[in-house]
PDB file of C-alpha atoms in Angstrom:
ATOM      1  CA  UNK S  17      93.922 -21.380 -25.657  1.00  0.00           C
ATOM      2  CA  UNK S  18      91.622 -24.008 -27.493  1.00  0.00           C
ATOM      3  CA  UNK S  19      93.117 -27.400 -28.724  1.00  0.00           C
ATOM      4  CA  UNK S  20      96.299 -28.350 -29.504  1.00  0.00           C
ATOM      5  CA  UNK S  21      97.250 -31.426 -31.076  1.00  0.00           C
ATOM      6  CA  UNK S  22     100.903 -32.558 -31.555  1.00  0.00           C
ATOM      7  CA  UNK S  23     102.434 -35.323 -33.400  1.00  0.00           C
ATOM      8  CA  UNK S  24     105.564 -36.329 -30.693  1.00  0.00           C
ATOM      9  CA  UNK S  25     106.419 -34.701 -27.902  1.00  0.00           C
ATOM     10  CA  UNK S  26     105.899 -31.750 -26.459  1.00  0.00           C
ATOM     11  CA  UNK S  27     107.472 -29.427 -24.006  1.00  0.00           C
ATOM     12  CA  UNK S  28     104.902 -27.040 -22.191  1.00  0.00           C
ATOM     13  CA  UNK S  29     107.735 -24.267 -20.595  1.00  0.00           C
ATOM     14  CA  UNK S  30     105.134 -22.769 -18.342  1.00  0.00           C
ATOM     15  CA  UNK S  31     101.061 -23.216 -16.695  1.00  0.00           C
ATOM     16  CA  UNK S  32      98.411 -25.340 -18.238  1.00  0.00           C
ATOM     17  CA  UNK S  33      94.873 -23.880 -17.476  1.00  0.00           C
ATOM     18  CA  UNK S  34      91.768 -22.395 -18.711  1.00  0.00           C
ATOM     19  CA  UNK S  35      89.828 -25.380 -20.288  1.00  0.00           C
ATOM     20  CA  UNK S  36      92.291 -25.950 -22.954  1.00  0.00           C
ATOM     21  CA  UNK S  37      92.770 -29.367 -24.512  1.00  0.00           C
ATOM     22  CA  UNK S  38      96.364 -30.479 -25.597  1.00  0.00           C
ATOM     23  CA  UNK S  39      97.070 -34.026 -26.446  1.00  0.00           C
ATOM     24  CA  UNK S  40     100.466 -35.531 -28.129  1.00  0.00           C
ATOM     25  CA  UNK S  41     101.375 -39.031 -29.448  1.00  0.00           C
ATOM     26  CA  UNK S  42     104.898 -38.762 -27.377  1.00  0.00           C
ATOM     27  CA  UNK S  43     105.866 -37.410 -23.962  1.00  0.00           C
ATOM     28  CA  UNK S  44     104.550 -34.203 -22.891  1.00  0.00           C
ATOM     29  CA  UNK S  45     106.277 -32.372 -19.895  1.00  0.00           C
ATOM     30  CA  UNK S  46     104.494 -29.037 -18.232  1.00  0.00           C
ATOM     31  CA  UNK S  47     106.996 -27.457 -16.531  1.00  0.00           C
ATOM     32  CA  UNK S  48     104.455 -25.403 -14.626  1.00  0.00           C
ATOM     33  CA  UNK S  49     101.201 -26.307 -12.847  1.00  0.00           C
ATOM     34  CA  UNK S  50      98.404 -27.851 -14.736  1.00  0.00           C
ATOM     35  CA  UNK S  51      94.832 -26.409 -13.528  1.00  0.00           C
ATOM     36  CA  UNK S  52      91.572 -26.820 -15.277  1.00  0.00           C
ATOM     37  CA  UNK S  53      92.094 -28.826 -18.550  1.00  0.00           C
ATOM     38  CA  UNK S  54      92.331 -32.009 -20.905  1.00  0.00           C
ATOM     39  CA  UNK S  55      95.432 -33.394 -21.298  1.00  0.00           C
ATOM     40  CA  UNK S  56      96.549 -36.288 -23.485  1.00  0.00           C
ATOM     41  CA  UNK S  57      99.518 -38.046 -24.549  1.00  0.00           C
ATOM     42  CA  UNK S  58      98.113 -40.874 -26.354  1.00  0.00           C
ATOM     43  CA  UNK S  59     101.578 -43.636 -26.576  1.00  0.00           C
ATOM     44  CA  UNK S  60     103.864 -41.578 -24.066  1.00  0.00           C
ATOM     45  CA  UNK S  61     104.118 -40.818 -20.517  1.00  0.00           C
ATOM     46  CA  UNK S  62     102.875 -37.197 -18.248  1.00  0.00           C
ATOM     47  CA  UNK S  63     104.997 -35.323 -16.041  1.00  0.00           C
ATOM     48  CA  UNK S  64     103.885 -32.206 -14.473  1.00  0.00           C
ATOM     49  CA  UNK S  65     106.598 -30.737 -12.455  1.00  0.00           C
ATOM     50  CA  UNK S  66     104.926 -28.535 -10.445  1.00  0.00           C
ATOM     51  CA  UNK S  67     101.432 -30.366  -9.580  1.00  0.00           C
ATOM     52  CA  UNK S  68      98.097 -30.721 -10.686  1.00  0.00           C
ATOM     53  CA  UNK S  69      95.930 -28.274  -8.851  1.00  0.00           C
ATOM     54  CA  UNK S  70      92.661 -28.896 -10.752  1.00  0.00           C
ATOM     55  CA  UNK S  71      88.786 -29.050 -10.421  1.00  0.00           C
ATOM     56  CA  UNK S  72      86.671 -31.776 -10.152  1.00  0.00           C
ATOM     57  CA  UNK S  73      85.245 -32.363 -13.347  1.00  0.00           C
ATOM     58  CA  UNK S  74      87.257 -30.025 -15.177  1.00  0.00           C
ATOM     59  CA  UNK S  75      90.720 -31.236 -14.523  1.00  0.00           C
ATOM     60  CA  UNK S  76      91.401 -34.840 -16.969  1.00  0.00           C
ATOM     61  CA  UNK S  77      94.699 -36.705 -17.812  1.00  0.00           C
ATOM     62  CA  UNK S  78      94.428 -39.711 -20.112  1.00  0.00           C
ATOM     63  CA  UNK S  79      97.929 -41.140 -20.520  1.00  0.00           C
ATOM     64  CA  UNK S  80      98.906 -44.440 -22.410  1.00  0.00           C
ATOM     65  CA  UNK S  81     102.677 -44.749 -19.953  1.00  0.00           C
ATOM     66  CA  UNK S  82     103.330 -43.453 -16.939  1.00  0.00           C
ATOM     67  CA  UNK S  83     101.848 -40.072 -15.222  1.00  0.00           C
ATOM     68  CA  UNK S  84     104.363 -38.061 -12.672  1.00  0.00           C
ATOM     69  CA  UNK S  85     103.569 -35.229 -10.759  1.00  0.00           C
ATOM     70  CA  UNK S  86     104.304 -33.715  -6.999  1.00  0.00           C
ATOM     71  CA  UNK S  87     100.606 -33.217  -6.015  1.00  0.00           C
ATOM     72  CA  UNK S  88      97.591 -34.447  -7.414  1.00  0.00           C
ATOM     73  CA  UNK S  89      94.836 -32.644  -6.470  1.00  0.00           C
ATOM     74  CA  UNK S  90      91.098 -32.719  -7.722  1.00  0.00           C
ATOM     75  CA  UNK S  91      91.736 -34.552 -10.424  1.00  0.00           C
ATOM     76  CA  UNK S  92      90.538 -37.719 -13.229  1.00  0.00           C
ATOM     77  CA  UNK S  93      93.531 -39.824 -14.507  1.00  0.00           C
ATOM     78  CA  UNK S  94      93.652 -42.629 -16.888  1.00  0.00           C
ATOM     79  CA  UNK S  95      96.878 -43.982 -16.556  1.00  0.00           C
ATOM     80  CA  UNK S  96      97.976 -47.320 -18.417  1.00  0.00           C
ATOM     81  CA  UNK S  97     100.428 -47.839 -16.658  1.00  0.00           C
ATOM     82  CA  UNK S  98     102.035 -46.255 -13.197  1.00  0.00           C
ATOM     83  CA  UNK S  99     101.112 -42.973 -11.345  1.00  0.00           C
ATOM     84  CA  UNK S 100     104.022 -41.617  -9.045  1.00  0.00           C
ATOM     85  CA  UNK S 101     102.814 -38.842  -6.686  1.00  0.00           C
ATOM     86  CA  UNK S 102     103.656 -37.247  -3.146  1.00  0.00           C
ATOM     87  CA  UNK S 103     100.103 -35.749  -2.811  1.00  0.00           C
ATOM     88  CA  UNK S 104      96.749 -37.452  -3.952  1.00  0.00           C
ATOM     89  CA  UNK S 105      93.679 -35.830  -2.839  1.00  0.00           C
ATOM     90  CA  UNK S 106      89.852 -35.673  -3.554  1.00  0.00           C
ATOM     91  CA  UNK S 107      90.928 -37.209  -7.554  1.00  0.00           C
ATOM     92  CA  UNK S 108      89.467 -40.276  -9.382  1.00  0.00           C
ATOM     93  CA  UNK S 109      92.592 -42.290 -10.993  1.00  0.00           C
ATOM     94  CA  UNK S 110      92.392 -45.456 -13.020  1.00  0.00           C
ATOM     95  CA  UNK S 111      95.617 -46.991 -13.691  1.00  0.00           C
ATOM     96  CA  UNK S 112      97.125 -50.423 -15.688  1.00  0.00           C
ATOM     97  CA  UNK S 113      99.773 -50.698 -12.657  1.00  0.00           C
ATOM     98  CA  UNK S 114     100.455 -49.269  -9.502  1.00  0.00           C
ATOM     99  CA  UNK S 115     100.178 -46.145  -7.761  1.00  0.00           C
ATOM    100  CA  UNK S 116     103.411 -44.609  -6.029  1.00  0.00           C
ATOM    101  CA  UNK S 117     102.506 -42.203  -3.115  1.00  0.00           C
ATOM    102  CA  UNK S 118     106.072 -42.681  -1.387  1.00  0.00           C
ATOM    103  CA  UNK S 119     108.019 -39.456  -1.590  1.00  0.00           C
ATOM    104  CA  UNK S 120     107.249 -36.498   0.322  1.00  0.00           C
ATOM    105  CA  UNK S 121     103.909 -36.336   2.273  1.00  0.00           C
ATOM    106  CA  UNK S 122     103.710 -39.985   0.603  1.00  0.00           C
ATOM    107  CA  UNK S 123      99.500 -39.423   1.103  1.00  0.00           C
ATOM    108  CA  UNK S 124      96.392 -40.068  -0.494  1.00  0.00           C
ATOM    109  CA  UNK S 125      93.446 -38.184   0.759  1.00  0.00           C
ATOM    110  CA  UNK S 126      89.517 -38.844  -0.091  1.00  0.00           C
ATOM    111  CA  UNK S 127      90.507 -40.657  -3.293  1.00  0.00           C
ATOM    112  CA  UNK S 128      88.460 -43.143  -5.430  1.00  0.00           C
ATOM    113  CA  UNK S 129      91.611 -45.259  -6.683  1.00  0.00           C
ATOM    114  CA  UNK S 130      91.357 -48.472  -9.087  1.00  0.00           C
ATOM    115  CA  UNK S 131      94.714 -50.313  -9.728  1.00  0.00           C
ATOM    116  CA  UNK S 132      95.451 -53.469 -12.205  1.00  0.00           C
ATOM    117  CA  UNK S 133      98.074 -53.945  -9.699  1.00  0.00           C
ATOM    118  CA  UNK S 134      98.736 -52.580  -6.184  1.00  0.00           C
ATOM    119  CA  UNK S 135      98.727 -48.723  -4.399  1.00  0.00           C
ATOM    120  CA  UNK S 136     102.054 -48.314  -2.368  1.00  0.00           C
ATOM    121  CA  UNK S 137     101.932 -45.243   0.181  1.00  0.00           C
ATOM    122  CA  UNK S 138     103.210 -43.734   3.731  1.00  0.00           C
ATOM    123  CA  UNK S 139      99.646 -42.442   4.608  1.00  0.00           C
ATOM    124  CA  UNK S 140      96.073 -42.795   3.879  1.00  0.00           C
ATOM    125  CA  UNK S 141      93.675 -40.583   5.091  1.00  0.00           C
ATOM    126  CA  UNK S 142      94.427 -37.836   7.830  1.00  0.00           C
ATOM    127  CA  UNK S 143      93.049 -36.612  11.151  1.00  0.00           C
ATOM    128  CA  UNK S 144      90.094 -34.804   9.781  1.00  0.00           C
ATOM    129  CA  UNK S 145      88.366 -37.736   8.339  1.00  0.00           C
ATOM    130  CA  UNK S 146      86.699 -38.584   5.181  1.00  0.00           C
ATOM    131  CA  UNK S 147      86.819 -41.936   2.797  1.00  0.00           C
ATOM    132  CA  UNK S 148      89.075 -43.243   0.184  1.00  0.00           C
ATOM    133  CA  UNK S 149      87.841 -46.025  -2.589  1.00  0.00           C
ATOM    134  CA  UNK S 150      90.528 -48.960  -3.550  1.00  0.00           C
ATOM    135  CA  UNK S 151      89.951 -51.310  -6.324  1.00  0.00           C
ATOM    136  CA  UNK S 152      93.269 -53.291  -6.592  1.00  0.00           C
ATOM    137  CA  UNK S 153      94.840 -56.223  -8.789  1.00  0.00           C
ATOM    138  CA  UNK S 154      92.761 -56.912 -10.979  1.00  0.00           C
ATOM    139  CA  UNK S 155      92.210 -54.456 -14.440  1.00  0.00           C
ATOM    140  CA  UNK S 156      90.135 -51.659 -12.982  1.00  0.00           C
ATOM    141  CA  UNK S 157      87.232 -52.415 -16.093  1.00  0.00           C
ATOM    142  CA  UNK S 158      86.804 -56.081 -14.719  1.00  0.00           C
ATOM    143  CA  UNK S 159      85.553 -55.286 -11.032  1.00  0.00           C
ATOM    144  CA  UNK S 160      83.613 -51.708 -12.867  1.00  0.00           C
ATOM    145  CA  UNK S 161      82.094 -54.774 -14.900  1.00  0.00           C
ATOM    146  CA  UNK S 162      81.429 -56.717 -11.792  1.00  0.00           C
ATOM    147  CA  UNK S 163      79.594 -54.120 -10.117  1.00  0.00           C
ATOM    148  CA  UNK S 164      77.641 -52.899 -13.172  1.00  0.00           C
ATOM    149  CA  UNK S 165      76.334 -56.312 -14.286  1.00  0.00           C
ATOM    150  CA  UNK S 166      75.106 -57.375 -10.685  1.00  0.00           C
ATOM    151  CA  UNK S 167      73.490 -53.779  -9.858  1.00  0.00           C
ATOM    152  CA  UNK S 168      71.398 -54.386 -13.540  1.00  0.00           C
ATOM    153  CA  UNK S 169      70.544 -57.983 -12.986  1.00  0.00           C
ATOM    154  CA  UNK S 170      68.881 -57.201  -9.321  1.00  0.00           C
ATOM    155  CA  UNK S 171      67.177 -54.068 -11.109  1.00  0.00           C
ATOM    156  CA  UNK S 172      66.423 -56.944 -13.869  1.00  0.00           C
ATOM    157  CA  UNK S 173      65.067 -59.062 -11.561  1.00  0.00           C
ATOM    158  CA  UNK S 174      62.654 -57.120  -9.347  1.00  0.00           C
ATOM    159  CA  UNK S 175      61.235 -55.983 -12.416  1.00  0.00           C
ATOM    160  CA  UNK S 176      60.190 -59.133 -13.511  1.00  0.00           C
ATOM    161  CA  UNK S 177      58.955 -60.059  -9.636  1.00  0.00           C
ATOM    162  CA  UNK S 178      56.609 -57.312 -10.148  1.00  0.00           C
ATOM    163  CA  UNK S 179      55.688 -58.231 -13.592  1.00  0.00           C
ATOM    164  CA  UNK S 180      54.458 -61.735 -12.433  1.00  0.00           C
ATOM    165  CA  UNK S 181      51.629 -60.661 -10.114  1.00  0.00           C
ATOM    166  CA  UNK S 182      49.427 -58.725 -12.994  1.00  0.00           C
ATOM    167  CA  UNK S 183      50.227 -61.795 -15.572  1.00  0.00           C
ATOM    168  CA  UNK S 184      49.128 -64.186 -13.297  1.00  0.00           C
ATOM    169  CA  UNK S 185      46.040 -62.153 -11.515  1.00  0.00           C
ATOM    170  CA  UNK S 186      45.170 -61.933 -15.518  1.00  0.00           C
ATOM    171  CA  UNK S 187      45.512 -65.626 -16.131  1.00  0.00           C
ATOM    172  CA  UNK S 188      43.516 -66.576 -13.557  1.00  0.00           C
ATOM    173  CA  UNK S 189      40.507 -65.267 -15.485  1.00  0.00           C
ATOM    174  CA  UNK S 190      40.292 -67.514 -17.869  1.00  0.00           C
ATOM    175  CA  UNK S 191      37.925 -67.406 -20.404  1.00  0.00           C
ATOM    176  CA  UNK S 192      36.267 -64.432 -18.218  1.00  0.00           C
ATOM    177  CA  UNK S 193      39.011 -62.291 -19.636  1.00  0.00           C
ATOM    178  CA  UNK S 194      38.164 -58.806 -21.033  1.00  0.00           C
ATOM    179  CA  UNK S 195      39.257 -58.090 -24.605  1.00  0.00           C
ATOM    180  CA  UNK S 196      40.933 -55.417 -22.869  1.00  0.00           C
ATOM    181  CA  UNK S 197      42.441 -57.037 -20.130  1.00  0.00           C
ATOM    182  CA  UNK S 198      43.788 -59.761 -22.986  1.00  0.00           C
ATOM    183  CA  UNK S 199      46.055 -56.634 -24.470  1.00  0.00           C
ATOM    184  CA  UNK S 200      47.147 -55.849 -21.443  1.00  0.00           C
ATOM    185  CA  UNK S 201      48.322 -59.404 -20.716  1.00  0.00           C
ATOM    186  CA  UNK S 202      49.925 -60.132 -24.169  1.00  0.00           C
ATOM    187  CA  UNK S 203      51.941 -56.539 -23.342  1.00  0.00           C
ATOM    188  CA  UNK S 204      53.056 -57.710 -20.118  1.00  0.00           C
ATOM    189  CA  UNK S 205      53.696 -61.181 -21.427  1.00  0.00           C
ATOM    190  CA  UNK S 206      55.862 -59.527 -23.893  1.00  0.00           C
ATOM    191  CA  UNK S 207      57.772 -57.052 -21.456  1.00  0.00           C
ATOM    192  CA  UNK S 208      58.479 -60.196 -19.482  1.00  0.00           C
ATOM    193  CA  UNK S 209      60.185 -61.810 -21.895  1.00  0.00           C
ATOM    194  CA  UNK S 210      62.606 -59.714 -22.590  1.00  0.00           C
ATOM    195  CA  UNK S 211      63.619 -59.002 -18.931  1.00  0.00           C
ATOM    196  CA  UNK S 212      64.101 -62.748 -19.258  1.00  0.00           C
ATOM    197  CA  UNK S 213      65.937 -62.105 -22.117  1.00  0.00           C
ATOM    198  CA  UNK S 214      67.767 -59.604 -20.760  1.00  0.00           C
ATOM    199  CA  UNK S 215      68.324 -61.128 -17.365  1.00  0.00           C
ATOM    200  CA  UNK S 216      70.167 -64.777 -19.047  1.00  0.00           C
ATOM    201  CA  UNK S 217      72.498 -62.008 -21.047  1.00  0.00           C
ATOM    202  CA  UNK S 218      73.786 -60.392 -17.918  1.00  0.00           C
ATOM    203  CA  UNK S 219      73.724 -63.728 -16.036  1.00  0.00           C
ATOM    204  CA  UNK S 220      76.068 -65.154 -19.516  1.00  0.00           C
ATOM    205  CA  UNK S 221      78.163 -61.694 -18.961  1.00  0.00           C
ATOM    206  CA  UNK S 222      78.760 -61.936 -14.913  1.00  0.00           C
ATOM    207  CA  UNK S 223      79.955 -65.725 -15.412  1.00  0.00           C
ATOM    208  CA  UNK S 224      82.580 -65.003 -17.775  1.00  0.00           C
ATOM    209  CA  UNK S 225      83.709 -61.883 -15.215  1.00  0.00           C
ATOM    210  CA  UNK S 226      83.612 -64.297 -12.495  1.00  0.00           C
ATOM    211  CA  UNK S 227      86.181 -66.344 -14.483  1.00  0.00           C
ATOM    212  CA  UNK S 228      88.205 -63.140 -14.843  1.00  0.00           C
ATOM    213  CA  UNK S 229      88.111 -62.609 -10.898  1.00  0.00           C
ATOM    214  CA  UNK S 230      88.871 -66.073  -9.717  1.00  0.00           C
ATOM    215  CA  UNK S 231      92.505 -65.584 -11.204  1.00  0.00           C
ATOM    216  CA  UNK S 232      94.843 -65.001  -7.941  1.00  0.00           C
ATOM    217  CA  UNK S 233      95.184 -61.396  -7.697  1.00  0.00           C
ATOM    218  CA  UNK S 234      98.965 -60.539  -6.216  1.00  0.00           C
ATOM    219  CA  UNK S 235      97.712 -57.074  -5.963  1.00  0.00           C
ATOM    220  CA  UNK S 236      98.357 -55.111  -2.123  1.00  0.00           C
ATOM    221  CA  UNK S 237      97.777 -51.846  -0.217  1.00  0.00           C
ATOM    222  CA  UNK S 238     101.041 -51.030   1.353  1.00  0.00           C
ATOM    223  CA  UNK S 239     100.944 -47.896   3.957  1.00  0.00           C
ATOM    224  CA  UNK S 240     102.914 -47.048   7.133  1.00  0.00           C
ATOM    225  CA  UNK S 241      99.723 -45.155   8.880  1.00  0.00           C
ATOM    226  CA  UNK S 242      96.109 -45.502   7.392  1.00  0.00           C
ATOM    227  CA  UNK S 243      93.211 -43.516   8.912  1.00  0.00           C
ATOM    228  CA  UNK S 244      89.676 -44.398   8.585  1.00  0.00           C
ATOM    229  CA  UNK S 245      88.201 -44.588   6.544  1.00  0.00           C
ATOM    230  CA  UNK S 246      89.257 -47.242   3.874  1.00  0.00           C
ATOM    231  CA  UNK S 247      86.628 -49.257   1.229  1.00  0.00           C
ATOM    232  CA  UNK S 248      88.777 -51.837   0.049  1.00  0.00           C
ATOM    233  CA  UNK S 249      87.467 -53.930  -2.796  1.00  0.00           C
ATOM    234  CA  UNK S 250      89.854 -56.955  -4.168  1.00  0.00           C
ATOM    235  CA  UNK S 251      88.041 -59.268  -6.794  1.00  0.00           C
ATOM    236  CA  UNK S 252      84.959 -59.678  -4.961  1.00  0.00           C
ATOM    237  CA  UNK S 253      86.197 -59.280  -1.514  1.00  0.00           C
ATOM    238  CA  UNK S 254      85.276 -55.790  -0.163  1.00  0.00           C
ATOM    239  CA  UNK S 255      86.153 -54.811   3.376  1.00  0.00           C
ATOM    240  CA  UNK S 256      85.316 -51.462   5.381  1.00  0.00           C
ATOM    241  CA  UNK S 257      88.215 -50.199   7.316  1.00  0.00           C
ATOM    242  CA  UNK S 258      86.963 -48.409   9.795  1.00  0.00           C
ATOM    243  CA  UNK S 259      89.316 -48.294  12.615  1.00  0.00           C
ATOM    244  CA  UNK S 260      93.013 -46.427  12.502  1.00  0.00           C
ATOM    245  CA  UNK S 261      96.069 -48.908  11.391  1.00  0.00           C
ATOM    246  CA  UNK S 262      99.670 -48.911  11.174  1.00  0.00           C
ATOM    247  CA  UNK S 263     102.005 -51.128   8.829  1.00  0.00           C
ATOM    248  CA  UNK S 264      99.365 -52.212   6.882  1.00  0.00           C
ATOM    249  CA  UNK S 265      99.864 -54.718   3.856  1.00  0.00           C
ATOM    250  CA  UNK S 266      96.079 -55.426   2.717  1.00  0.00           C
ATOM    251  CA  UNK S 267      96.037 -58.062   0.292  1.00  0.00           C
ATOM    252  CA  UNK S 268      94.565 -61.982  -0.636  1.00  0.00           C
ATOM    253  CA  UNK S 269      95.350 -64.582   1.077  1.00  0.00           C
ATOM    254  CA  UNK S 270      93.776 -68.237   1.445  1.00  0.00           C
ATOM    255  CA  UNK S 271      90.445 -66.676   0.401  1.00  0.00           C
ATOM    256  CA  UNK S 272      90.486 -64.413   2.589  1.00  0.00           C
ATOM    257  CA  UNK S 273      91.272 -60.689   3.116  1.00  0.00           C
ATOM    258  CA  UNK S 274      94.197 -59.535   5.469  1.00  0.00           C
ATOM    259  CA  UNK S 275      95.292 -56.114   6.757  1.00  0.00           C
ATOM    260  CA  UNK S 276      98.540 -57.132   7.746  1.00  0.00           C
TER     261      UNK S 276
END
């Protein structure tokens, strides 16, 4: 129960559950099932022999190595470097390498997955639908940056569409201008400015992650059956996979992005 902090590693003989929070600077190994909780191992690797059967948004594993475990299930996982699964379902995983679903089932199931390097798997999706999220070869905070920068700058920039009708209805006036109406202006004036101000920042920002995305990604999707359906995003390629494929091997090529 509560927190439990551990310099080194730690051996967990039985269940993790119940909210607690455990984190170790070495290896930790639950030999049972990990459930709802927060677990850390801040310069080691995970392994949790018997699955992670958590709850969205109660269920976290940070991990600065490698994360193993049979079934992941509801899940968020920071991984720096590989996660090795059977089962990956409904879970959110960041990860500095690749992602191993080839053992077992070898699925992943309505996942939002974002790999530095590649996701290697037998099966995505099933029969009874849904939608799985890949971000691949690139480090998953440089597309997250990608996104986030161009979703400001077109909030950014409407704003300052709208701000130009009032400042120049209010010019217009000339000297017939209200000592009211001149407050008003010098407010909007000012607002203006720094969306302009704001706007060259993000424009400075998205340049330099441009440069960061124009590096040839050798990142793939490798799956013997994939079911729709599939967002794939790859630098700034995106594609919507919509139709049911077999032997896939998704990645760059020429510009370009290939299923096959």
């Amino acid at each position: 129960q509560g927190a439990l902090r551990v310099s080194g590693n730690l051996y967990i003989g039985g269940n993790v559950d119940g909210g607690v929070d455990v984190e170790a600077t070495g290896e930790i190994v639950i030999n049972g099932r990990m459930g709802q909780a927060r677990v850390t191992s801040t310069g080691g690797t995970i392994r949790v022999q018997k699955g992670i059967y958590g709850t969205r948004g109660k269920t976290f594993l940070s991990v600065a190595g490698q994360l193993q475990a049979p079934v992941v299930e509801e899940a968020e996982i920071r991984a720096g470097a590989s996660v090795i699964s059977e089962t990956i379902s409904n879970s959110v995983i960041r990860c500095g390498g690749t992602v191993y679903a080839m053992s077992g089932r070898g699925m992943i199931v309505d996942s939002e997955i974002r790999a530095a390097d590649s996701i290697l798997c037998v099966r995505i999706g099933n029969l009874a639908g849904g939608r799985s999220r890949f971000s691949i070869g690139y480090p998953p905070s440089v597309p997250e940056s990608w996104e986030r920068i161009r979703t400001e700058l077109a909030t950014v920039q409407a704003t300052l569409d709208k701000l130009w009708t009032p400042i120049t209805r209010l010019r217009r006036k000339g000297s017939r201008i209200s000592e009211a109406e001149q407050s008003l202006l010098d407010q909007l004036v000012e607002q203006r400015d720094l969306y302009i101000e704001r706007r060259d920042t993000l424009a400075a920002e998205l340049r330099t992650v441009n440069k960061a995305l124009d590096r040839k990604s050798k990142g793939k999707i490798r799956c013997e059956k994939l079911y729709p359906f599939l967002d794939v995003q790859i630098g700034r390629l995106t594609e919507e996979i919509i139709t049911m494929e077999e032997n896939c091997n998704i990645h760059v090529e020429e510009g370009g992005l290939f299923l096959k």
